[in-house]
Coordinates of N, CA and C in Angstrom, one line a residue:
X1 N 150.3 68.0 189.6 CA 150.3 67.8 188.2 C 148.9 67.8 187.6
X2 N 148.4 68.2 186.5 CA 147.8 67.9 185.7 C 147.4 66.6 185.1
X3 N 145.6 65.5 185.1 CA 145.4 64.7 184.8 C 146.1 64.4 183.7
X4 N 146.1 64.8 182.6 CA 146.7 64.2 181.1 C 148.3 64.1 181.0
X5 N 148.8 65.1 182.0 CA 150.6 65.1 182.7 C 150.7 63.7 183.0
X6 N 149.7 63.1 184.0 CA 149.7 62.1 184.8 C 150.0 61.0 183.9
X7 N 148.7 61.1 182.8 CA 148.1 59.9 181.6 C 149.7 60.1 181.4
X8 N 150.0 61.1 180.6 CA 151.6 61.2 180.2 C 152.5 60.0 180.9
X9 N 152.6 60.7 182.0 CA 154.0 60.0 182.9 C 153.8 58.3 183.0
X10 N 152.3 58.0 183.1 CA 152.0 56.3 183.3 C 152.6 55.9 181.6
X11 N 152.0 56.6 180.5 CA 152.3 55.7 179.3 C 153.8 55.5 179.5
X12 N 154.6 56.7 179.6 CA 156.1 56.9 179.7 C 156.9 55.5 180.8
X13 N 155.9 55.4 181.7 CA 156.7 54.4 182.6 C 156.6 53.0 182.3
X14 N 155.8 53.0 181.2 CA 155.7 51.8 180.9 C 154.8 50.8 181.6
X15 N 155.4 49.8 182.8 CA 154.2 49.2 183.5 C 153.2 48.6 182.6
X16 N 153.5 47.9 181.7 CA 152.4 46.8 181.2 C 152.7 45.2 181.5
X17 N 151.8 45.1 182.1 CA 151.4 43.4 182.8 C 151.9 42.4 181.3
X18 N 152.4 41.5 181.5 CA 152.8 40.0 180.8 C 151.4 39.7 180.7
X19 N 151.6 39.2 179.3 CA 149.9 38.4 178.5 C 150.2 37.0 179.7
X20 N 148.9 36.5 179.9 CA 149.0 35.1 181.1 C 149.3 34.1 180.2
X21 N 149.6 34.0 178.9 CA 150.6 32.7 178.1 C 152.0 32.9 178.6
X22 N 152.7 34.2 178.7 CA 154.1 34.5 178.7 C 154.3 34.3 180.7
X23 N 153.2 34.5 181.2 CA 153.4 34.7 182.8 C 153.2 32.9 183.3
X24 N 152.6 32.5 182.4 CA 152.1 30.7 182.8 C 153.3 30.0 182.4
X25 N 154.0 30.1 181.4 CA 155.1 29.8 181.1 C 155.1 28.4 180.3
X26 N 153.9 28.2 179.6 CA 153.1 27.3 178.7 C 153.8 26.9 177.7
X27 N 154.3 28.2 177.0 CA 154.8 28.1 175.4 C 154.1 28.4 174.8
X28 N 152.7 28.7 174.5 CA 151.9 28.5 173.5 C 151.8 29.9 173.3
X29 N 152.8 30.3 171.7 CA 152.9 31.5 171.6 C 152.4 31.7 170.4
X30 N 151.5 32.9 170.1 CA 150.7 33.0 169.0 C 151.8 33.4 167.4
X31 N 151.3 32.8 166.6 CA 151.8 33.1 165.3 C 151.5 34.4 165.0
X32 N 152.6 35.3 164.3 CA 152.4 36.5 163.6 C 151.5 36.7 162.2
X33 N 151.1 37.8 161.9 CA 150.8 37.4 161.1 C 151.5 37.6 159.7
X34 N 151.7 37.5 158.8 CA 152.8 38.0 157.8 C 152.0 39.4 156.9
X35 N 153.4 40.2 157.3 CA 153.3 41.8 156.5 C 153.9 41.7 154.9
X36 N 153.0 41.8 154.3 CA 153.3 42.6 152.9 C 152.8 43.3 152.2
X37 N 153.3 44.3 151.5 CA 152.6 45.3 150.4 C 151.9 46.5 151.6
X38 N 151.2 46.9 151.5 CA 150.5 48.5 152.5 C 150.5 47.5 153.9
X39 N 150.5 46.3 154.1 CA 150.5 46.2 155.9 C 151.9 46.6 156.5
X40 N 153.4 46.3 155.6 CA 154.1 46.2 155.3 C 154.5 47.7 156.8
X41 N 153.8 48.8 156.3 CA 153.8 49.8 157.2 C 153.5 49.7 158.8
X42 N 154.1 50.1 159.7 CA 153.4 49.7 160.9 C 152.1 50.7 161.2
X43 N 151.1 50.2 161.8 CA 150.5 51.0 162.0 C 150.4 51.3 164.1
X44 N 150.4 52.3 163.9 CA 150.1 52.7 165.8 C 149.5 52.1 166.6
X45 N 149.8 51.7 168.0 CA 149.4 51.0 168.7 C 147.7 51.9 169.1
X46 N 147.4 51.9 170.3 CA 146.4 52.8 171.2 C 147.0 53.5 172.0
X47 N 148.3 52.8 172.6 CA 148.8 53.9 173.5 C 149.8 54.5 172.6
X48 N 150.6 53.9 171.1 CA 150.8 55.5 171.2 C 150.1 56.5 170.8
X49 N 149.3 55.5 170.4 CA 148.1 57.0 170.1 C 147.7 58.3 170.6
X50 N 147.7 57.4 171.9 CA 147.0 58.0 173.4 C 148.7 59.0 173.4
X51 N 149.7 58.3 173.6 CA 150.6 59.2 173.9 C 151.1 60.3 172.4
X52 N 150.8 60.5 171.9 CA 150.8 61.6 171.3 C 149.7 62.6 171.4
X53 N 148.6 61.7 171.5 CA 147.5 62.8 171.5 C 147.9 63.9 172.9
X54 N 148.2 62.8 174.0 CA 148.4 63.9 175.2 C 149.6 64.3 174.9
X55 N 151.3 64.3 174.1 CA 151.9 65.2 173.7 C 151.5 66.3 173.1
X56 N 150.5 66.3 172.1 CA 150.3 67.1 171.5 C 149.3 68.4 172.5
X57 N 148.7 67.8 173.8 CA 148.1 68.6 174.1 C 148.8 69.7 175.3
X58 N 149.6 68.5 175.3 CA 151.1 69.1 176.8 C 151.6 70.4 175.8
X59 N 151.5 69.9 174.8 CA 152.5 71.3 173.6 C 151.8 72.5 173.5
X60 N 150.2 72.3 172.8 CA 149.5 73.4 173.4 C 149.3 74.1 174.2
X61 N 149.2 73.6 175.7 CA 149.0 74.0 176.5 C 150.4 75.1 177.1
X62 N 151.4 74.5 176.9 CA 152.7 75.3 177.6 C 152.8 76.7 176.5
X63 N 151.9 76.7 175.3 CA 151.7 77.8 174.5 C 151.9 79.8 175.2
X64 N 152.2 80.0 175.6 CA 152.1 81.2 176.2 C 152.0 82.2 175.3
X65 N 151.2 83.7 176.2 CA 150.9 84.7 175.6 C 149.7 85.1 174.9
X66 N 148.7 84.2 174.9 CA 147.4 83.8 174.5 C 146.5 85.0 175.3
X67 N 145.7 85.7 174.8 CA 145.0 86.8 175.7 C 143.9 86.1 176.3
X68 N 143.7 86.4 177.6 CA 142.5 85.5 178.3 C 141.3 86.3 178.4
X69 N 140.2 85.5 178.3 CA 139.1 86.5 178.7 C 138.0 87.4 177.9
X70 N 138.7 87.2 176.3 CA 138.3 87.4 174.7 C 138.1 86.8 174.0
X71 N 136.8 86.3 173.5 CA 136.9 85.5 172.6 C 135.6 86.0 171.2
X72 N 137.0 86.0 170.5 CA 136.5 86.4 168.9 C 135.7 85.3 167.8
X73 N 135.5 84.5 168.3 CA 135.1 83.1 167.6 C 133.6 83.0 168.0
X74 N 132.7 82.7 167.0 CA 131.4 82.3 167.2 C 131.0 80.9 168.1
X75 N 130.2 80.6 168.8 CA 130.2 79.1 169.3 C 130.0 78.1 168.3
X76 N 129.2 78.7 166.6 CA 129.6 77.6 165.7 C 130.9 77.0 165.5
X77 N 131.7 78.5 165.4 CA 133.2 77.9 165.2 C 134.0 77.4 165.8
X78 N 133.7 77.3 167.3 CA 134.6 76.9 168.2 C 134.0 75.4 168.3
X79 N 132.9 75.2 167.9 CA 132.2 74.1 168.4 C 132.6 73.0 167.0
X80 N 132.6 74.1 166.0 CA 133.6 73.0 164.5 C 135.0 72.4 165.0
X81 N 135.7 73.6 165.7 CA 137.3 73.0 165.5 C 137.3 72.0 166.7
X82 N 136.3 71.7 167.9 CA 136.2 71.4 168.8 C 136.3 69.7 168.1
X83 N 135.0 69.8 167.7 CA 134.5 68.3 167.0 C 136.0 67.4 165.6
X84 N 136.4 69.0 165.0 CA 137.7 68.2 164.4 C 138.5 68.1 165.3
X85 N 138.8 69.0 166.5 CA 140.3 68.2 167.1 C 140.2 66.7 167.8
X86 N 138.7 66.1 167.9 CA 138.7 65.0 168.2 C 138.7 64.1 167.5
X87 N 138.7 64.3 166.1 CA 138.9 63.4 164.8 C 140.6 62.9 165.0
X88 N 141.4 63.6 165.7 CA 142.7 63.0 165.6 C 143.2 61.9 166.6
X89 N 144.0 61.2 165.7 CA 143.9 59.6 166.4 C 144.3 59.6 167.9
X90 N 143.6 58.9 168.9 CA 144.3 59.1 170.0 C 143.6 60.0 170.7
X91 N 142.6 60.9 170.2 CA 142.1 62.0 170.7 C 141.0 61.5 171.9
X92 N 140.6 62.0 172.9 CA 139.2 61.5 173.3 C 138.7 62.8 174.0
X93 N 137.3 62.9 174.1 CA 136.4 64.1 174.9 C 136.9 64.1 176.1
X94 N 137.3 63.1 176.8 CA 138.1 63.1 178.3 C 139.6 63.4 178.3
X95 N 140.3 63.6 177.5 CA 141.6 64.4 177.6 C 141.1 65.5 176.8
X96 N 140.0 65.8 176.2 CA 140.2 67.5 176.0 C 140.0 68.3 176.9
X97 N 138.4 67.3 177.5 CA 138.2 67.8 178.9 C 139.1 68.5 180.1
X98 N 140.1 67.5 180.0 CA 141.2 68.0 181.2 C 142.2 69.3 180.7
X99 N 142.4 69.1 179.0 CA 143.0 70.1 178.4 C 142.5 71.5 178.5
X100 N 141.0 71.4 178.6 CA 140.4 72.5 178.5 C 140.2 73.1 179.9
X101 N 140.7 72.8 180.8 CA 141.0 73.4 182.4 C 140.1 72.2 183.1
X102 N 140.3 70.6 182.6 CA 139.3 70.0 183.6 C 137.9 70.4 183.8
X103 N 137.5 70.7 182.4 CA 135.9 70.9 182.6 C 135.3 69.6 182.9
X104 N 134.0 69.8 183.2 CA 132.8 68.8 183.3 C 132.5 68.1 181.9
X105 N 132.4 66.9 181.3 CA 132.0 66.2 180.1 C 130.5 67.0 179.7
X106 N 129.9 67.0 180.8 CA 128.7 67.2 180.3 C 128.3 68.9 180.0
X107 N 129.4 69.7 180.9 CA 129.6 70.9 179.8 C 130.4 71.2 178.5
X108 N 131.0 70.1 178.0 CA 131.4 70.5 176.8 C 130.6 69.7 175.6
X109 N 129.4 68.8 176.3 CA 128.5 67.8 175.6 C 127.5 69.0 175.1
X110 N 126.9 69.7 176.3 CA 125.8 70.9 176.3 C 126.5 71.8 175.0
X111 N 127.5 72.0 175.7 CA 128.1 73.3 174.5 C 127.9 73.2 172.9
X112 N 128.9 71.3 172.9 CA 128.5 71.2 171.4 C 127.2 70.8 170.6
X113 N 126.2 70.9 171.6 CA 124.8 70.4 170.9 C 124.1 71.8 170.8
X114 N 124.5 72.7 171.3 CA 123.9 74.3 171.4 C 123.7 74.9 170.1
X115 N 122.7 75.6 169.9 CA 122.6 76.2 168.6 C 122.9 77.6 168.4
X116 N 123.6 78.0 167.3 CA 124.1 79.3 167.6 C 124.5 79.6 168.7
X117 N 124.3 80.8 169.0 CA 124.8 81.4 170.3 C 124.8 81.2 171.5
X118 N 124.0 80.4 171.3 CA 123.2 79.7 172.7 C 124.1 79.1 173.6
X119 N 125.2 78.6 173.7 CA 126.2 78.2 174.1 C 127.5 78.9 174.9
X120 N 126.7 80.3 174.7 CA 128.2 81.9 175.0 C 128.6 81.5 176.6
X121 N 127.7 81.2 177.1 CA 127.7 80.9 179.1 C 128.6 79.9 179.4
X122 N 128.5 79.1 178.4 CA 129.3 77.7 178.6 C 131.0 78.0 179.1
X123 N 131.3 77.1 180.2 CA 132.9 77.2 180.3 C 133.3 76.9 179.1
X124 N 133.1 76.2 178.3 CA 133.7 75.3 177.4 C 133.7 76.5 176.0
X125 N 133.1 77.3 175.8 CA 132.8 78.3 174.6 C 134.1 79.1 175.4
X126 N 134.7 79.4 176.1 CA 135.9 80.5 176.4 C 137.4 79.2 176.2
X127 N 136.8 78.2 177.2 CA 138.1 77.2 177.1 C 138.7 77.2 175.8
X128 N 137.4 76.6 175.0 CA 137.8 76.0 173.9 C 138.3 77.1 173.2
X129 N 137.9 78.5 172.8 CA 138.4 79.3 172.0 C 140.1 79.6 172.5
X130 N 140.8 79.4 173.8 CA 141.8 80.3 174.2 C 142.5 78.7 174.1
X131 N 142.0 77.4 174.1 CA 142.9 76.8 173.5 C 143.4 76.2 172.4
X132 N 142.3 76.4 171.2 CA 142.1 76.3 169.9 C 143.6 77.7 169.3
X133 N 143.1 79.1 170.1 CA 144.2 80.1 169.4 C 145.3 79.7 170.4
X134 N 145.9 79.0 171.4 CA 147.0 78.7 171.5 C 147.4 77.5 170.2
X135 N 146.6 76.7 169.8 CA 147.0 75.9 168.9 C 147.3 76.3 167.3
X136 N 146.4 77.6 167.4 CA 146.9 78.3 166.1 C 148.2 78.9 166.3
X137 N 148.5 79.6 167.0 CA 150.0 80.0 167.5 C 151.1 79.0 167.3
X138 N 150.9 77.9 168.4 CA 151.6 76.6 167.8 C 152.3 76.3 166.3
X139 N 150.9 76.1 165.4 CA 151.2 76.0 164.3 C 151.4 77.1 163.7
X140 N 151.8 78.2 164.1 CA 152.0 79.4 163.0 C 151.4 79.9 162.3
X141 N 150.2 79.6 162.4 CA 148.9 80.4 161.5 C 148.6 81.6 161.9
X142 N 148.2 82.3 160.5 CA 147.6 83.4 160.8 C 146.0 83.3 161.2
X143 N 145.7 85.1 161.7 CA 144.1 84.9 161.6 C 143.2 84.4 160.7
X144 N 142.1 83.9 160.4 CA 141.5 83.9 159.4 C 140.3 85.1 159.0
X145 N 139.8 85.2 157.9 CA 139.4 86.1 158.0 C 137.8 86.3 158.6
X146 N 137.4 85.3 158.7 CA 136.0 85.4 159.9 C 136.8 85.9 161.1
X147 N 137.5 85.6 161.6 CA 138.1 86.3 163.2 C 138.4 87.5 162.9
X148 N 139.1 88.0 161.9 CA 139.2 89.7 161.2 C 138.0 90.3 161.7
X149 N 137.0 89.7 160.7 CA 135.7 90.2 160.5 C 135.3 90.5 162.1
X150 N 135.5 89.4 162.6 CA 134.8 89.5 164.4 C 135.3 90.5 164.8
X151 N 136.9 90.7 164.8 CA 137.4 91.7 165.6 C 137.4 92.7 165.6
X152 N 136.8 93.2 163.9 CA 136.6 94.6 163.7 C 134.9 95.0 164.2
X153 N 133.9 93.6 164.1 CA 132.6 93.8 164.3 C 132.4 94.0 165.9
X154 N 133.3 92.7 166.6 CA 133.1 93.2 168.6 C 134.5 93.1 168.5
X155 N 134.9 94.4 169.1 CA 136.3 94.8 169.5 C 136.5 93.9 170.7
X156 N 135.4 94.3 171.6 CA 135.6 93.5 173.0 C 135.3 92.0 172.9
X157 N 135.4 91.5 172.2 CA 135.1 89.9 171.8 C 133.6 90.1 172.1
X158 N 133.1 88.8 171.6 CA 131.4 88.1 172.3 C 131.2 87.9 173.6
X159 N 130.2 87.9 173.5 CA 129.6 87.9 175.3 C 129.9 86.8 175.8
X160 N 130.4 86.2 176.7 CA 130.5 85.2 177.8 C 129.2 85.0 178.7
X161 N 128.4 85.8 178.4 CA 126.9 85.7 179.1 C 125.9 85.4 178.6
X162 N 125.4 83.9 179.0 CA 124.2 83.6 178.3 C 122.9 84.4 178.6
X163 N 121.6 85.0 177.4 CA 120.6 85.8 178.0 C 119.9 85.3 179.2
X164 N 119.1 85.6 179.6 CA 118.4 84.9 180.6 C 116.9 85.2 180.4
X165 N 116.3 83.9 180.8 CA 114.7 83.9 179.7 C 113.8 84.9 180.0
X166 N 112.8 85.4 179.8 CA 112.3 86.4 180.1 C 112.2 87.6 180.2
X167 N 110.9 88.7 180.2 CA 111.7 90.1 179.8 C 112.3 90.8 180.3
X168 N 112.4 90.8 182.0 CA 112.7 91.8 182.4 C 113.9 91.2 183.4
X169 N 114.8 92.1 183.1 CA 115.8 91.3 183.8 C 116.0 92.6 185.6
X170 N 116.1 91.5 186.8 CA 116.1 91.7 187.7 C 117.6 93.0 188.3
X171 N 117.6 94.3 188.5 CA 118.3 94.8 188.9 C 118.6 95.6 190.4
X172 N 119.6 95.2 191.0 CA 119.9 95.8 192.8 C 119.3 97.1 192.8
X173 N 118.5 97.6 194.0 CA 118.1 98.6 194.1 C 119.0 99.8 194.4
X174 N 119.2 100.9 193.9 CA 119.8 101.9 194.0 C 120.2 103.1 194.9
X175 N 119.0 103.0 195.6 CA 119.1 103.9 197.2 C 118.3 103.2 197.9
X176 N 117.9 103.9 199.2 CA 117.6 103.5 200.4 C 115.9 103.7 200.3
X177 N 115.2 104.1 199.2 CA 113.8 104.6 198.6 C 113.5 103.5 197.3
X178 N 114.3 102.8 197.1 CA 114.1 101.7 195.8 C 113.3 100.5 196.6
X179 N 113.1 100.2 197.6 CA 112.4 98.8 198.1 C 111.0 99.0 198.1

């Protein structure tokens, strides 16, 4: 199974330890506090937070039919929807991580501090794009029209290869007279 499967199955089993007033067997049990007007509403614990966020990512992810290996999105833009999908409650960089094929934190840290393009090498610039458009799928969206524009400007998506510094880039010798 899958880390965030796992996080899944622990929230699901429940397994939460007795506060040590209720295990000591004291009595001294804390006052509520009284709900009215907007508190009135409950608001969500942490875990369920937690357990939706990783629902929502289990849902994504079983998304099928997503083309691999293309990606039409700029690293600004993947690096925008990246930073909002952590704005949702429950969210953390360590379950996207694992969402996004168990990357490394510190390559999806690199990626989002990258300027422009600079970022195309990164695992996290492919991850994040093919799981971003399974979540457009999800929700039923259409393309937008920056991804139009991409796919008519690079048919074959953007490069996955970051440049490498310097002018002249090193190439395998050709025949048995090239050394």
């Amino acid at each position: 199974q899958r880390a965030h499967e796992k996080e899944l199955d622990k929230l699901r089993g429940g397994g939460k330890r007795k506060s040590s007033t209720a295990a000591s067997g004291n009595g001294a049990a804390k006052k509520k506090a009284k709900t009215t007007g907007e508190d009135a509403q409950r608001k969500k614990s942490g875990a369920e937070m937690k357990k939706e966020a990783l629902d929502l990512i289990q849902r994504i992810n079983a998304v099928e039919g997503v083309r691999q290996g293309v990606v039409y999105d700029t690293c600004p833009q993947v690096a925008k929807k990246i930073k909002e999908f952590l704005q949702h409650d429950g969210m953390t960089k360590k379950y996207l991580c694992v969402a996004l094929g168990d990357i490394n934190s510190n390559s999806l840290q690199k990626f989002l501090s990258a300027k422009g393009q600079d970022g195309c090498g990164n695992v996290a610039y492919r991850a994040g794009y093919e799981f971003f458009e399974k979540l457009r799928v999800l929700e039923g969206k259409g393309k937008s029209a920056a991804r139009k524009a991409n796919e008519l400007k690079h048919p074959d998506g953007f490069s996955l290869e970051k440049a490498r510094a310097g002018k002249y880039k090193w190439l395998p010798p050709q025949g048995p007279n090239d050394w």
